[in-house]
């Protein structure tokens, strides 16, 4: 049973560019959440997708957008990249309605903006 | 607004010691609490999940406790090993599944 997978592993972009990160949830899961983790910090919630809709959103600007596909996989898009967007981006999946609502994380995508 | 704090920020112990990591949160209305392990540059591995109605969970040498009324959780690691060296993150969850994390405790276990 594959866990949560993310691609690419690493990415280097220039300020002002746009980037798309991808996530496939754990088998059987229907909800995908995205987190940003700056160096030395705990992860910060960006948004969550369920049934192809953004269900809730953290305190991130509109430059951060996402999408969920019918197979539950998800994309995170960031426009007009800033140096401060350099971080590890983590995807987590879960099953809505599960009693414990446990979150499973992928290995992350390391984004460097130069 | 929920805030999660972890103390200490870093900890260095000799192999074999028992140790306790602390996590506190400001709003007791949580759905569950998870402890994660993170190796440098890697993703998060779930260690233990405690539902709001539970007081503790155990897995091997790990034991996590939860006291909702005081807004505290502890992670107890017995007989620490060099392979336990990592950053340990505590996160509380609302009933929508949104996780709010502490900043982590970086543990070094010296042989």
Short mmCIF file of N, CA and C in Angstrom, two decimals, chain A residues 37-38 40-43 88 90 106-107 110, chain B residues 36-47 84-89 101 103 105-106:
data_model
loop_
_atom_site.label_atom_id
_atom_site.label_comp_id
_atom_site.label_asym_id
_atom_site.label_seq_id
_atom_site.Cartn_x
_atom_site.Cartn_y
_atom_site.Cartn_z
N UNK A 37 6.62 24.54 5.49
CA UNK A 37 7.51 24.50 6.64
C UNK A 37 8.80 25.24 6.31
N UNK A 38 8.96 26.41 6.91
CA UNK A 38 10.20 27.16 6.78
C UNK A 38 11.27 26.52 7.66
N UNK A 40 13.59 25.43 10.37
CA UNK A 40 13.60 25.62 11.82
C UNK A 40 12.25 25.91 12.44
N UNK A 41 11.19 25.85 11.64
CA UNK A 41 9.84 26.14 12.12
C UNK A 41 8.94 24.91 12.02
N UNK A 42 7.82 24.97 12.71
CA UNK A 42 6.81 23.95 12.52
C UNK A 42 6.02 24.21 11.25
N UNK A 43 5.41 23.19 10.67
CA UNK A 43 4.60 23.39 9.46
C UNK A 43 3.42 24.33 9.71
N UNK A 88 9.99 23.86 2.74
CA UNK A 88 9.59 22.48 2.47
C UNK A 88 8.06 22.47 2.44
N UNK A 90 4.73 20.34 2.40
CA UNK A 90 4.28 19.01 2.82
C UNK A 90 2.81 18.81 2.49
N UNK A 106 3.45 13.12 3.35
CA UNK A 106 4.40 12.71 2.33
C UNK A 106 5.79 13.20 2.67
N UNK A 107 6.77 12.89 1.79
CA UNK A 107 8.16 13.26 2.06
C UNK A 107 8.47 14.73 1.82
N UNK A 110 11.07 20.22 -1.58
CA UNK A 110 11.91 21.35 -1.14
C UNK A 110 11.95 22.36 -2.26
N UNK B 36 4.73 13.76 16.01
CA UNK B 36 5.42 13.36 14.78
C UNK B 36 6.93 13.39 15.01
N UNK B 37 7.61 12.60 14.20
CA UNK B 37 9.07 12.64 14.13
C UNK B 37 9.46 13.15 12.75
N UNK B 38 10.48 14.01 12.71
CA UNK B 38 10.98 14.50 11.43
C UNK B 38 12.50 14.42 11.41
N UNK B 39 13.02 13.66 10.46
CA UNK B 39 14.46 13.61 10.24
C UNK B 39 14.85 14.77 9.33
N UNK B 40 16.10 15.24 9.39
CA UNK B 40 16.50 16.44 8.66
C UNK B 40 16.12 16.40 7.18
N UNK B 41 15.40 17.42 6.74
CA UNK B 41 15.03 17.55 5.33
C UNK B 41 13.98 16.57 4.86
N UNK B 42 13.39 15.82 5.77
CA UNK B 42 12.42 14.79 5.38
C UNK B 42 11.00 15.17 5.79
N UNK B 43 10.05 14.31 5.42
CA UNK B 43 8.66 14.52 5.81
C UNK B 43 8.41 14.10 7.25
N UNK B 44 7.15 14.09 7.63
CA UNK B 44 6.77 13.78 9.01
C UNK B 44 6.29 12.34 9.12
N UNK B 45 6.74 11.68 10.17
CA UNK B 45 6.28 10.32 10.48
C UNK B 45 5.43 10.39 11.73
N UNK B 46 4.19 9.91 11.64
CA UNK B 46 3.31 9.92 12.80
C UNK B 46 3.77 8.88 13.82
N UNK B 47 3.92 9.32 15.06
CA UNK B 47 4.35 8.42 16.13
C UNK B 47 3.16 7.94 16.95
N UNK B 84 17.13 7.59 17.80
CA UNK B 84 16.01 8.46 18.17
C UNK B 84 16.29 9.92 17.86
N UNK B 85 17.53 10.23 17.48
CA UNK B 85 17.88 11.62 17.18
C UNK B 85 17.08 12.13 16.00
N UNK B 86 16.35 13.21 16.21
CA UNK B 86 15.43 13.76 15.21
C UNK B 86 14.75 14.97 15.84
N UNK B 87 13.88 15.62 15.06
CA UNK B 87 13.01 16.67 15.61
C UNK B 87 11.64 16.08 15.86
N UNK B 88 11.11 16.35 17.04
CA UNK B 88 9.80 15.84 17.43
C UNK B 88 8.81 17.00 17.44
N UNK B 89 7.72 16.81 16.71
CA UNK B 89 6.71 17.86 16.56
C UNK B 89 5.39 17.40 17.18
N UNK B 101 0.79 23.21 14.58
CA UNK B 101 2.03 22.61 15.08
C UNK B 101 2.77 23.52 16.05
N UNK B 103 6.82 24.33 17.38
CA UNK B 103 8.03 24.53 16.59
C UNK B 103 8.99 23.35 16.69
N UNK B 105 10.94 20.02 19.06
CA UNK B 105 12.09 19.81 19.94
C UNK B 105 13.09 18.96 19.18
N UNK B 106 14.31 19.49 19.02
CA UNK B 106 15.36 18.74 18.33
C UNK B 106 16.16 17.93 19.35
#
